[in-house]
Structures are given as C-alpha cells and as structure tokens.
Coordinates of C-alpha atoms in Angstrom, one line a residue:
X1 CA -28.7 4.7 -58.8
X2 CA -25.4 3.1 -59.6
X3 CA -23.7 6.0 -58.2
X4 CA -25.7 6.1 -55.3
X5 CA -24.2 2.1 -54.8
X6 CA -20.6 2.7 -55.7
X7 CA -20.8 5.1 -53.3
X8 CA -22.6 3.0 -50.7
X9 CA -19.9 0.4 -51.1
X10 CA -17.1 2.7 -50.8
X11 CA -18.4 3.8 -47.2
X12 CA -18.8 0.1 -46.3
X13 CA -15.4 -0.9 -47.6
X14 CA -13.8 2.5 -45.8
X15 CA -15.8 1.4 -42.4
X16 CA -14.6 -2.6 -42.7
X17 CA -11.0 -1.4 -43.3
X18 CA -11.0 0.4 -40.4
X19 CA -12.5 -1.5 -38.0
X20 CA -9.7 -4.4 -39.4
X21 CA -7.2 -2.0 -38.9
X22 CA -7.5 -2.0 -35.2
X23 CA -6.0 1.4 -35.3
X24 CA -8.8 4.3 -33.9
X25 CA -11.5 1.9 -32.8
X26 CA -10.7 1.4 -28.8
X27 CA -14.0 2.4 -27.7
X28 CA -15.2 5.3 -25.5
X29 CA -12.7 7.5 -23.3
X30 CA -13.4 6.3 -19.6
X31 CA -15.5 9.0 -17.2
X32 CA -14.0 10.0 -14.6
X33 CA -15.4 9.2 -11.1
X34 CA -14.7 11.6 -8.8
X35 CA -14.2 11.0 -4.8
X36 CA -15.4 14.2 -2.9
X37 CA -13.2 14.2 0.0
X38 CA -10.5 14.2 -2.8
X39 CA -11.8 17.0 -5.0
X40 CA -11.8 19.1 -1.5
X41 CA -7.5 18.4 -1.5
X42 CA -5.4 21.4 -3.1
X43 CA -4.5 20.7 -7.2
X44 CA -1.2 22.6 -5.8
X45 CA -0.3 21.6 -2.4
X46 CA 2.3 23.7 -0.9
X47 CA 4.4 24.4 0.2
X48 CA 5.7 21.7 -2.4
X49 CA 8.4 19.3 -2.0
X50 CA 8.9 15.7 -3.3
X51 CA 12.1 14.2 -1.9
X52 CA 13.6 11.3 -3.7
X53 CA 12.2 8.3 -1.9
X54 CA 14.5 5.9 -3.8
X55 CA 17.5 7.0 -2.3
X56 CA 15.4 7.4 1.4
X57 CA 14.7 3.6 0.7
X58 CA 17.7 2.3 0.1
X59 CA 19.2 4.6 2.9
X60 CA 16.9 3.2 5.6
X61 CA 17.7 -0.8 4.7
X62 CA 21.4 0.1 4.5
X63 CA 21.0 1.6 8.9
X64 CA 18.0 -0.7 9.5
X65 CA 20.0 -3.4 8.9
X66 CA 23.5 -2.9 9.6
X67 CA 24.7 -4.3 13.0
X68 CA 27.7 -1.7 13.6
X69 CA 26.8 1.0 11.7
X70 CA 28.1 4.7 12.4
X71 CA 25.3 6.7 13.4
X72 CA 24.7 8.2 16.9
X73 CA 21.4 6.1 17.6
X74 CA 23.2 2.7 17.4
X75 CA 21.7 -0.5 15.5
X76 CA 18.7 -1.4 14.9
X77 CA 18.9 -4.3 14.5
X78 CA 19.6 -7.9 16.8
X79 CA 19.6 -11.8 16.1
X80 CA 17.2 -13.7 18.2
X81 CA 18.6 -17.4 18.8
X82 CA 14.7 -18.6 20.2
X83 CA 13.8 -20.4 17.5
X84 CA 10.3 -21.1 18.0
X85 CA 8.2 -22.5 15.5
X86 CA 11.2 -23.1 12.8
X87 CA 14.7 -24.5 14.0
X88 CA 16.5 -21.6 13.2
X89 CA 17.8 -18.0 14.1
X90 CA 16.0 -14.9 13.4
X91 CA 16.0 -11.3 13.7
X92 CA 14.8 -8.1 15.4
X93 CA 14.1 -4.8 14.4
X94 CA 13.3 -1.8 17.0
X95 CA 10.0 -0.8 16.6
X96 CA 10.8 2.7 17.4
X97 CA 14.5 3.5 18.4
X98 CA 16.3 2.5 21.6
X99 CA 12.6 0.7 22.7
X100 CA 13.2 -0.2 26.2
X101 CA 10.9 -3.5 25.5
X102 CA 13.3 -4.8 22.6
X103 CA 17.0 -5.5 22.0
X104 CA 18.8 -8.3 22.8
X105 CA 18.9 -7.7 25.9
X106 CA 15.3 -7.5 27.1
X107 CA 12.6 -10.2 27.1
X108 CA 14.9 -12.7 25.9
X109 CA 15.5 -10.7 22.8
X110 CA 12.0 -12.2 21.6
X111 CA 10.0 -8.9 21.6
X112 CA 10.2 -7.8 17.9
X113 CA 6.9 -7.3 15.3
X114 CA 6.3 -9.0 12.2
X115 CA 4.8 -5.7 11.1
X116 CA 8.4 -3.8 11.2
X117 CA 10.4 -6.6 9.6
X118 CA 8.4 -7.4 6.9
X119 CA 7.4 -3.9 5.9
X120 CA 11.1 -3.9 5.5
X121 CA 11.7 -6.4 3.8
X122 CA 8.9 -6.1 0.9
X123 CA 10.3 -1.7 0.7
X124 CA 13.9 -2.7 0.2
X125 CA 12.5 -6.2 -2.0
X126 CA 10.7 -3.2 -4.4
X127 CA 13.4 -1.5 -4.7
X128 CA 15.7 -4.5 -6.1
X129 CA 17.3 -5.1 -2.8
X130 CA 18.0 -9.1 -2.6
X131 CA 17.1 -9.5 1.4
X132 CA 17.9 -13.1 0.2
X133 CA 21.8 -12.7 0.1
X134 CA 22.7 -9.4 2.2
X135 CA 25.6 -9.6 4.4
X136 CA 25.8 -12.9 4.8
X137 CA 22.0 -13.3 6.2
X138 CA 18.7 -14.3 3.7
X139 CA 16.6 -12.2 6.0
X140 CA 13.1 -13.6 3.9
X141 CA 14.2 -17.5 5.2
X142 CA 14.4 -15.7 8.3
X143 CA 11.0 -14.1 9.1
X144 CA 8.8 -17.3 8.6
X145 CA 9.6 -17.7 12.4
X146 CA 6.5 -15.6 12.7
X147 CA 4.6 -18.6 11.1
X148 CA 2.9 -19.4 14.7
X149 CA 2.6 -23.1 14.7
X150 CA 3.4 -23.7 17.9
X151 CA 0.2 -22.1 19.0
X152 CA -2.2 -23.6 16.4
X153 CA -3.2 -20.9 14.8
X154 CA -0.7 -21.8 11.8
X155 CA -0.8 -18.2 10.0
X156 CA 1.6 -15.3 9.9
X157 CA 1.2 -13.1 13.4
X158 CA 3.0 -9.8 14.3
X159 CA 5.0 -11.8 17.5
X160 CA 6.8 -15.4 17.4
X161 CA 5.0 -16.7 20.7
X162 CA 2.4 -15.3 23.0
X163 CA 4.9 -14.7 25.6
X164 CA 5.9 -11.4 24.6
X165 CA 2.3 -10.7 23.4
X166 CA 1.6 -8.3 26.5
X167 CA 4.0 -6.5 25.6
X168 CA 2.9 -4.4 23.2
X169 CA 1.2 -4.9 19.5
X170 CA -1.1 -6.7 18.2
X171 CA -1.2 -10.4 18.9
X172 CA -4.2 -12.8 19.3
X173 CA -6.7 -10.4 20.0
X174 CA -6.5 -7.3 17.4
X175 CA -7.4 -8.5 14.1
X176 CA -6.4 -6.5 11.6
X177 CA -2.8 -7.3 13.2
X178 CA -3.2 -10.9 12.8
X179 CA -4.3 -10.8 9.2
X180 CA -1.8 -7.9 7.8
X181 CA 1.4 -10.2 8.3
X182 CA 0.2 -12.2 6.0
X183 CA -0.8 -10.0 3.3
X184 CA 2.9 -8.9 3.9
X185 CA 4.2 -12.0 3.5
X186 CA 2.3 -13.0 0.2
X187 CA 3.4 -9.9 -1.0
X188 CA 7.3 -10.3 0.0
X189 CA 6.9 -14.0 -1.7
X190 CA 6.1 -12.4 -4.8
X191 CA 8.3 -10.6 -4.6
X192 CA 11.2 -13.0 -3.6
X193 CA 9.8 -16.1 -5.2
X194 CA 11.0 -19.8 -4.3
X195 CA 12.3 -19.4 -0.7
X196 CA 13.1 -22.8 1.3
X197 CA 9.1 -23.6 2.8
X198 CA 7.3 -20.1 2.1
X199 CA 5.1 -22.5 -0.4
X200 CA 4.0 -24.8 2.8
X201 CA 3.7 -21.3 4.4
X202 CA 1.6 -20.0 2.0
X203 CA -0.4 -22.8 1.6
X204 CA -1.1 -23.1 5.5
X205 CA -2.5 -19.6 5.6
X206 CA -4.5 -19.6 2.5
X207 CA -6.0 -23.2 4.0
X208 CA -7.0 -20.9 7.3
X209 CA -8.1 -18.3 5.8
X210 CA -10.4 -20.6 4.1
X211 CA -11.6 -22.5 7.2
X212 CA -11.8 -19.0 8.4
X213 CA -13.9 -17.4 5.6
X214 CA -16.2 -20.5 5.6
X215 CA -16.9 -20.0 9.5
X216 CA -17.7 -16.5 8.7
X217 CA -20.4 -17.2 6.5
X218 CA -20.2 -13.2 5.4
X219 CA -20.9 -12.6 9.5
X220 CA -17.5 -10.5 10.1
X221 CA -18.7 -8.9 13.3
X222 CA -15.9 -9.7 15.8
X223 CA -13.1 -7.6 17.6
X224 CA -10.4 -10.9 16.1
X225 CA -10.6 -14.5 14.8
X226 CA -9.2 -17.1 16.7
X227 CA -7.8 -19.4 13.7
X228 CA -6.9 -22.5 16.4
X229 CA -11.0 -23.2 17.4
X230 CA -11.6 -21.4 14.2
X231 CA -13.9 -19.2 15.9
X232 CA -14.9 -15.0 16.0
X233 CA -14.2 -13.4 19.4
X234 CA -15.2 -10.6 21.1
X235 CA -13.0 -8.2 23.7
X236 CA -12.7 -4.8 24.1
X237 CA -11.8 -3.8 20.7
X238 CA -14.2 -2.7 18.1
X239 CA -15.6 -4.7 15.7
X240 CA -13.0 -4.8 12.4
X241 CA -15.4 -6.0 9.2
X242 CA -12.5 -4.8 7.2
X243 CA -10.7 -7.9 8.1
X244 CA -12.5 -9.1 5.3
X245 CA -10.5 -7.1 2.7
X246 CA -7.4 -8.7 4.1
X247 CA -9.1 -12.4 3.6
X248 CA -9.7 -11.6 0.4
X249 CA -6.8 -10.0 -0.8
X250 CA -4.7 -13.1 0.6
X251 CA -7.2 -15.9 -0.9
X252 CA -7.1 -14.2 -4.3
X253 CA -3.3 -13.7 -4.4
X254 CA -3.5 -17.5 -3.3
X255 CA -5.8 -18.3 -6.2
X256 CA -3.5 -16.6 -8.7
X257 CA -0.8 -18.8 -7.3
X258 CA -2.2 -22.0 -7.3
X259 CA -5.7 -22.2 -9.7
X260 CA -7.6 -23.7 -6.4
X261 CA -11.0 -23.0 -7.3
X262 CA -11.8 -23.0 -3.2
X263 CA -9.5 -19.9 -3.1
X264 CA -11.3 -17.7 -5.6
X265 CA -14.8 -18.4 -4.0
X266 CA -13.7 -17.5 -0.6
X267 CA -11.9 -14.7 -1.7
X268 CA -15.4 -13.7 -3.3
X269 CA -17.4 -14.5 -0.4
X270 CA -14.6 -12.1 1.8
X271 CA -14.8 -9.4 -0.6
X272 CA -19.2 -9.8 -0.8
X273 CA -19.1 -10.1 3.0
X274 CA -17.0 -6.4 2.6
X275 CA -19.1 -4.9 0.1
X276 CA -22.1 -5.6 2.0
X277 CA -21.5 -3.5 5.1
X278 CA -23.8 -1.0 5.3
X279 CA -21.4 2.1 6.5
X280 CA -17.0 2.4 6.6
X281 CA -15.8 0.4 9.2
X282 CA -11.7 1.6 7.9
X283 CA -8.8 1.6 10.1
X284 CA -5.4 1.1 9.2
X285 CA -4.8 -1.0 5.9
X286 CA -7.4 -4.4 5.4
X287 CA -10.2 -2.2 3.5
X288 CA -7.7 -0.6 1.1
X289 CA -6.5 -4.2 0.6
X290 CA -10.3 -5.2 -0.2
X291 CA -10.8 -2.6 -2.8
X292 CA -8.2 -3.5 -4.6
X293 CA -9.3 -7.1 -4.8
X294 CA -12.4 -5.8 -5.4
X295 CA -11.5 -3.9 -8.6
X296 CA -9.5 -7.4 -9.7
X297 CA -12.5 -9.7 -9.5
X298 CA -14.8 -7.1 -11.0
X299 CA -12.2 -6.8 -14.2
X300 CA -11.6 -10.3 -14.2
X301 CA -14.2 -12.4 -13.0
X302 CA -17.1 -10.8 -13.7
X303 CA -18.1 -10.0 -10.2
X304 CA -19.8 -6.2 -9.6
X305 CA -18.8 -4.9 -5.7
X306 CA -19.0 -1.4 -5.4
X307 CA -15.5 0.2 -5.3
X308 CA -16.7 3.7 -5.4
X309 CA -18.7 3.3 -2.3
X310 CA -15.9 1.5 -0.2
X311 CA -13.4 4.2 -1.9
X312 CA -15.4 6.8 -0.4
X313 CA -15.6 4.9 2.7
X314 CA -12.1 5.7 3.1
X315 CA -11.6 9.1 2.7
X316 CA -14.7 9.7 4.7
X317 CA -13.3 7.9 7.3
X318 CA -15.3 5.6 9.9
X319 CA -18.1 7.6 11.9
X320 CA -19.7 4.8 13.7
X321 CA -19.0 5.0 17.1
X322 CA -18.7 1.3 17.4
X323 CA -15.5 1.4 15.0
X324 CA -12.2 3.0 15.0
X325 CA -14.2 6.3 14.8
X326 CA -12.8 9.4 13.5
X327 CA -10.2 7.1 11.8
X328 CA -10.1 8.1 7.7
X329 CA -7.5 10.2 5.7
X330 CA -6.9 14.3 6.7
X331 CA -8.1 17.2 4.4
X332 CA -6.4 20.6 5.1
X333 CA -3.7 22.8 6.1
X334 CA -2.6 22.9 9.5
X335 CA -0.2 26.0 10.3
X336 CA 2.0 26.8 7.0
X337 CA 1.7 22.8 5.6
X338 CA -0.7 21.7 3.2
X339 CA -1.2 17.8 5.0
X340 CA -4.1 16.6 3.0
X341 CA -3.8 12.6 1.7
X342 CA -2.2 11.4 4.7
X343 CA -4.0 8.2 6.9
X344 CA -5.0 8.8 10.5
X345 CA -7.3 10.2 12.8
X346 CA -9.3 12.7 10.9
X347 CA -10.7 13.9 14.8
X348 CA -8.4 13.4 17.8
X349 CA -6.9 16.3 18.7
X350 CA -7.8 18.4 15.0
X351 CA -6.4 15.3 13.6
X352 CA -3.6 12.9 14.0
X353 CA -1.9 11.3 10.7
X354 CA 0.7 8.5 10.7
X355 CA 3.5 8.1 8.4
X356 CA 2.8 3.9 7.9
X357 CA -0.7 4.1 6.8
X358 CA -0.3 7.2 4.6
X359 CA 2.6 5.0 2.2
X360 CA 1.5 2.2 2.7
X361 CA -2.1 2.8 0.8
X362 CA -0.3 3.6 -1.7
X363 CA 0.4 -0.2 -2.2
X364 CA -3.4 -1.0 -3.5
X365 CA -4.7 2.1 -4.8
X366 CA -2.0 2.9 -7.6
X367 CA -2.4 -0.7 -9.5
X368 CA -6.2 -0.7 -8.5
X369 CA -6.3 2.0 -11.4
X370 CA -5.5 -0.6 -14.0
X371 CA -8.8 -2.4 -12.9
X372 CA -10.8 0.7 -12.4
X373 CA -9.3 3.2 -14.4
X374 CA -12.7 5.5 -13.9
X375 CA -10.5 6.7 -10.5
X376 CA -7.4 7.3 -12.2
X377 CA -7.4 11.3 -11.5
X378 CA -8.4 11.3 -7.8
X379 CA -6.0 8.7 -7.2
X380 CA -3.2 10.7 -8.9
X381 CA -4.8 13.5 -7.0
X382 CA -4.7 12.2 -3.4
X383 CA -1.2 10.8 -4.3
X384 CA 0.0 13.8 -5.5
X385 CA -1.4 15.5 -2.1
X386 CA 0.0 12.4 0.0
X387 CA 3.5 12.2 -1.6
X388 CA 4.3 15.6 -1.5
X389 CA 2.8 15.4 2.5
X390 CA 4.4 12.3 3.6
X391 CA 7.7 14.1 3.8
X392 CA 7.1 16.1 6.8
X393 CA 7.7 13.2 8.9
X394 CA 11.0 12.7 9.0
X395 CA 13.1 15.6 11.2
X396 CA 14.6 17.5 8.2
X397 CA 11.8 18.2 6.1
X398 CA 9.8 19.6 8.6
X399 CA 10.6 23.5 10.4
X400 CA 12.3 22.6 14.1
X401 CA 9.9 24.5 15.6
X402 CA 7.1 22.3 14.3
X403 CA 9.1 19.0 15.6
X404 CA 9.2 17.2 19.2
X405 CA 13.0 16.6 19.2
X406 CA 14.8 19.3 16.8
X407 CA 17.7 18.8 18.9
X408 CA 18.3 14.9 17.6
X409 CA 17.0 15.7 13.6
X410 CA 20.2 14.3 12.7
X411 CA 20.3 11.3 15.6
X412 CA 19.8 9.1 12.5
X413 CA 20.5 11.7 9.3
X414 CA 17.0 11.8 9.3
X415 CA 16.5 8.1 7.8
X416 CA 14.3 7.1 10.5
X417 CA 11.2 8.9 10.5
X418 CA 8.9 10.5 13.3
X419 CA 6.0 8.4 13.8
X420 CA 3.5 10.9 13.6
X421 CA 2.1 14.7 12.8
X422 CA -0.2 15.9 15.0
X423 CA -2.4 19.2 14.6
X424 CA -1.3 19.8 17.8
X425 CA 1.5 18.4 20.5
X426 CA -0.2 16.1 22.9
X427 CA 2.7 16.2 24.9
X428 CA 2.0 20.1 26.6
X429 CA 5.8 20.9 25.8
X430 CA 5.2 24.7 26.4
X431 CA 7.6 25.4 23.1
X432 CA 4.9 23.8 21.0
X433 CA 2.0 25.5 22.6
X434 CA -0.2 26.9 19.7
X435 CA 2.4 25.5 16.9
X436 CA 0.5 23.5 13.8
X437 CA 1.5 20.6 13.0
X438 CA 4.1 19.0 15.2
X439 CA 5.6 15.8 13.9
X440 CA 6.2 13.6 17.6
X441 CA 5.1 9.6 18.1
X442 CA 3.4 7.7 20.6
X443 CA 6.9 5.8 21.9
X444 CA 7.1 7.5 25.4
X445 CA 3.5 6.7 26.0
X446 CA 4.1 3.1 25.4
X447 CA 6.5 2.6 28.6
X448 CA 7.6 5.1 30.9
X449 CA 11.0 3.8 30.7
X450 CA 11.1 4.9 26.7
X451 CA 13.4 7.4 26.5
X452 CA 12.0 10.7 24.2
X453 CA 14.0 9.2 20.7
X454 CA 11.5 6.7 20.9
X455 CA 9.2 9.6 18.9
X456 CA 11.3 8.2 16.0
X457 CA 9.9 4.9 14.6
X458 CA 11.1 2.0 12.0
X459 CA 7.7 0.7 12.5
X460 CA 6.7 3.9 10.4
X461 CA 9.4 4.0 8.1
X462 CA 10.1 0.7 7.2
X463 CA 7.7 0.5 4.3
X464 CA 9.2 3.7 2.5
X465 CA 10.5 1.3 -0.5
X466 CA 7.1 1.3 -1.4
X467 CA 7.2 4.9 -2.2
X468 CA 10.2 5.0 -3.5
X469 CA 9.0 1.7 -6.0
X470 CA 6.0 3.4 -6.7
X471 CA 6.8 7.8 -7.1
X472 CA 9.0 9.3 -9.6
X473 CA 9.5 13.0 -10.7
X474 CA 8.9 13.7 -14.1
X475 CA 10.2 17.0 -16.0
X476 CA 7.2 19.4 -14.6
X477 CA 6.5 20.0 -11.4
X478 CA 3.5 18.3 -9.6
X479 CA 3.2 15.6 -12.3
X480 CA 4.3 12.7 -10.7
X481 CA 4.7 9.1 -12.8
X482 CA 3.4 6.1 -10.4
X483 CA 4.2 2.7 -11.3
X484 CA 1.4 0.8 -11.4
X485 CA 3.0 -2.7 -11.5
X486 CA 5.2 -2.7 -8.6
X487 CA 2.6 -3.5 -6.5
X488 CA 0.3 -5.0 -8.4
X489 CA 1.4 -8.6 -6.9
X490 CA 0.4 -11.8 -8.5
X491 CA -0.8 -10.7 -11.8
X492 CA 0.9 -10.7 -15.2
X493 CA 2.3 -7.2 -15.4
X494 CA 3.2 -8.3 -18.9
X495 CA 3.5 -4.0 -19.9
X496 CA 5.4 -1.4 -17.9
X497 CA 2.1 0.8 -16.9
X498 CA 2.0 4.3 -15.5
X499 CA -0.1 6.8 -14.0
X500 CA 0.1 10.2 -14.5
X501 CA -2.0 13.4 -13.0
X502 CA -2.2 16.4 -14.1
X503 CA -3.2 19.0 -11.6
X504 CA -2.9 22.3 -13.9
X505 CA -5.3 23.9 -15.8
X506 CA -3.9 24.2 -18.8
X507 CA -2.4 20.5 -20.7
X508 CA 1.5 20.0 -19.8
X509 CA 4.1 18.0 -22.2
X510 CA 6.3 15.8 -19.8
X511 CA 9.2 13.9 -21.0
X512 CA 8.8 10.1 -21.3
X513 CA 11.3 7.6 -21.5
X514 CA 10.6 4.3 -23.4
X515 CA 12.4 1.6 -22.4
X516 CA 12.9 0.2 -25.9
X517 CA 11.2 0.7 -29.1
X518 CA 7.7 1.0 -27.8
X519 CA 4.1 2.6 -28.7
X520 CA 2.7 4.2 -25.1
X521 CA -1.3 3.9 -24.9
X522 CA -3.9 5.8 -22.9
X523 CA -6.3 3.4 -20.9
X524 CA -8.5 6.4 -20.4
X525 CA -8.7 7.9 -24.3
X526 CA -8.1 5.0 -25.4
X527 CA -5.6 6.6 -27.8
X528 CA -2.3 6.4 -28.7
X529 CA -0.1 9.2 -27.0
X530 CA 3.7 7.9 -29.3
X531 CA 4.5 5.3 -31.6
X532 CA 7.8 3.9 -32.5
X533 CA 9.4 5.8 -30.1
X534 CA 13.2 4.9 -28.8
X535 CA 14.1 8.2 -27.1
X536 CA 12.6 10.4 -24.7
X537 CA 9.1 11.7 -26.3
X538 CA 7.3 15.0 -24.9
X539 CA 3.9 13.3 -24.4
X540 CA 0.6 15.5 -23.0
X541 CA -0.9 14.9 -20.4
X542 CA -4.4 16.7 -20.2
X543 CA -5.5 20.3 -18.0
X544 CA -6.6 18.9 -14.7
X545 CA -7.1 15.0 -16.1
X546 CA -4.8 11.9 -15.8
X547 CA -3.7 9.3 -18.3
X548 CA -2.9 5.5 -17.7
X549 CA 0.0 4.6 -19.8
X550 CA 0.9 1.0 -21.2
X551 CA 4.0 1.0 -23.1
X552 CA 4.0 -1.6 -25.6
X553 CA 6.5 -3.0 -27.8
X554 CA 6.4 -0.9 -30.8
X555 CA 4.4 -2.5 -33.7
X556 CA 1.8 -4.3 -30.8
X557 CA -1.9 -5.0 -31.8
X558 CA -4.7 -3.9 -29.7
X559 CA -7.5 -6.0 -30.2
X560 CA -10.9 -5.0 -28.6
X561 CA -12.8 -7.9 -27.3
X562 CA -16.6 -7.2 -25.7
X563 CA -15.0 -3.6 -24.7
X564 CA -11.4 -4.8 -23.4
X565 CA -8.3 -4.6 -25.3
X566 CA -5.6 -7.3 -25.6
X567 CA -2.4 -7.5 -26.5
X568 CA -0.4 -10.4 -27.5
X569 CA -3.2 -11.9 -25.6
X570 CA -2.8 -9.8 -22.2
X571 CA -5.4 -7.5 -21.4
X572 CA -4.6 -3.4 -21.2
X573 CA -7.9 -2.7 -20.3
X574 CA -10.5 -3.8 -18.6
X575 CA -14.4 -3.7 -19.7

C-alpha cells in the first residue's frame, strides 16, 4: 500500500511540475478550416515566379513622385493650388498614364483621386519611405485636402470637391468609394502618427461613422450614404451592404486609438449588420476589411461573428443579380498561365481580374490569421497563388502576345502595371483573337480622347507597397514568408509574426532568419520550433500545412490562460 502511495505522489508531483513549468502544455493544435474555392487552386501554380515586390514598390514610389523623371511617359504628379477644404497646396497623381481628364492643365488641376494618392502613400510608408519629408514635401499632410468639410460630409472622399465628381471615379454616389478613403486614412495615420491636424480628421471620421451606423441601425441596404444629411440613399448602383465592413474597420481602429466605448459599440453594430446578411454582397475591399475586424472582435472582445461564412462570401463571390453579380476570386488557368487567387469578376467575358483589388485584399486577410489561425493554411495557399499571378499585370512579366501594348512595355520600365487581366480581349484587336489571358486596362473607355497608354494604371499599381511589405521569399521555392504584423494596424504587434505555407506533399526545412537571440513558437501546432537561436536556423514546415511563427526574446515564458497564450502580458494566441 505504501508503494502505491509513493508512486501516486511521485506521479502527482511530476504532473504539477510539468504544469508549472509551462514548457509543453500550450493547448491543442489548431485544426485547419478549408475554404472550398481555395482548395480548387493549385498547390503549385505554373508558371511560377515571385518578383521582388519590395524593389517594385521602391521603384514605383521613386517614379510616381518624381516631378522630372527620365522615363518616356513623363511625370505623373502635379501640384494643385486650389486649396479646397484646407488652406494648403496638395498634389494629384494621374489615375492612368496621360489620362486626358487630369494633370495641371485640365479641369483646373483638381481632378485626382484619393484612392490613388492615399494608396501610394500607404504603400510607400509600409516600405519605410518617409512621405512626411520627401524632396521638400510632406505628402501625408497634403492628402488632408481630401477631407471634405466644405460639402458638410466631414469625411475623407475620393475627390477634393463635387465640382469634378462627375468626371470619373466615385464621389457622393457610390458607397465603397466614400468609405475606403477613410479606411486608408486611418491606416496611413498609424504608419505616420502625429501629423498636424490628422487627429482632428480621425476624430471627425469616427464621429460621422458612429452617427451613420446609429441611423442605419443594422440596415445597410443602400447604394450610398449621405454623411451630411445622415441619410441612406438609393440610385442606379447596387446596394452595398459590405460598406458595414468599412464602418466596422474604421470604428474599431478608432476605439483602439481613443478607447471611446461608443466606437466599440458601433464597430460591433456594423460588423453584426455585415454578419446578418443572408448572402454575399462582395465588391472590391470592404468585406475583407470587415472580416478582419470580425476576427479581431471575436478574439479580443468575445464576440461570435461567423468569419468562415464571410470568407466564403469573398471567394465564392456575389451571386445575386441585385448586387455586384459575379464579383469574387478567380480560380483556373487562362491559356498558359495560372491566374488563381486574383480578385475581380468571375463572369465578365470569362473573367476580369484587377491588380489593385488583388493586392489590397492581402492587407486584411494576412494579419487575420493571428486572430483566426484556423484559416492559416487557406490564406497561405491563396496568397501563394495571388502573389504569383499578380505579377502578370506588369508588362515585362507576361508574354508580348498576351498584352495589349507590347510595343510600349518599356514606357515606364514596367514600373506601372496594366489595370486588368482579362480572359480574353474586349477591344477586338485582331492579333489578340483567341488569346488567353490578355493584359489591358479600361482607360480608353473612360473618355474618347484617352490615349492607348491609359491602359497602364497608377491607380492599380499604387498599393504595390502592401505586397512589398508583406511578402518575402525563403530558400525553398514556393514557400513564402508572409508578415502578419505590418498591416495589422492599431494593434500591439509586440513580437514579429509570420505565416509560412508549405504546398508540398513532404515536410520542408526553410531557413529562419532571427532578429536577435530568440525563441520561435508556432501558434498552429502550439510548439516551439526553435529555441535560443541567434543565427540562421532550419525550421521544418509540415507537408501541405501552415505555421504561424511568433518570434519571442529567448527565454520568454509563455503562460496559458483560458486557452489563450500570453508572453510578457501580450497575447500571442487567442482562445
């Protein structure tokens, strides 16, 4: 009897020591949730090539903001001294190369789009380029002219004034155009904090979105919203219920910045309105922003939004003719090229993908896996396809026979991309009959005086820094290192966090580059993959699986609390 008691005490002591040590009881591995449309994408897209997105982003910024470039296309930037909304000079960027509606000599130099300018500034900022002090200009301050106070809306808008609104783009009539500039402005204000007057603008945006969500009260069935009258509006444009995702994103960012409980309440209200939709109303980028926000609210605030349902809404696309019918994520091979992962119309002419949308969707969905790691494999596989296919918009990355202007492919040294990639040509160019895919753009359709080179789109290329900041290659082809922190705005981001996806049927060892003496912990397997390393170290990524690796200072103790994992008071894995 004594022997049994001794054995029991020894075992009990061992269990207590293991529990207290915190070394190997970090919870169950995270079971991965498949997204069926992503499963249809190839594990090994072909032909495969990952361009240097970081260099592409730097080259784009250097060209787009050069008043006297050496390139044949000429300068794409000008100064606008109209001083709308704020008493300061601002700037314009061409939407597309040589767009006849734009430039300093057309329409008083006032027709330029914030979705272009703000995307360019955000992308550059993510690449570490200081846009507050660049060649004598504070471009971050200059974009504040898009804050439309003169019209009473008191939010960021796509143009500086209604006088040019009818020339193109969207302004005060198309909801996503009115909401996205505010999403961009909040992101820019996190990358470039403490810019004069930015805080006032952020406060005004949050208050306007708060009031709007109160008025909407869960019903986002409108084409757009008049932020002066505080009234939902209907016109010829389909209802845009996914604007709730943009409201929720901005309001939760505002809550993180200001800690005003009203912003949190209305962030939840807006995302609940999104979650309560019966089917996809996906278009452009606001639904992905809402999904990221839903994931964060679930993790950080204990809500229970259906993230899986909404992710499927993106990839399967909108199927209701009353919405943006056919808008989703493309799957398949067009001619010789895998184009899976690109965002655009699944149905228009066999498919029409857009570069801007494809790159911007990485912004919310990659950091989302920190809060919903069960989607790490799905997002990793989608990103492998998306990053590979997104290069095809650049004229030197696709065969001459597959692009509309091969004779002008060096017009900007392939710094500015085509706007779109279609399954087949829509301009009836004889040489392109039966060719799949075709790189082209809508510029010539906007105005009969637009030149053919308006197919090259700054508007589409401006977010390239998002790809540059997120995407790195490793020493194993087809295994990317995706930075989960860089676009996780208004969060602690205490420790470097990376998503790795292994598309192969066998385990692969990649070289991990530590930033100091660190431990590397995987929040998927709930295991350390390396400890106390300060030099390049091989780390094994399981076959056809993903890891989300958190880099901790060596010796950092991980504590488990209610199935969440914390390190030095920072949550590194949520329940």
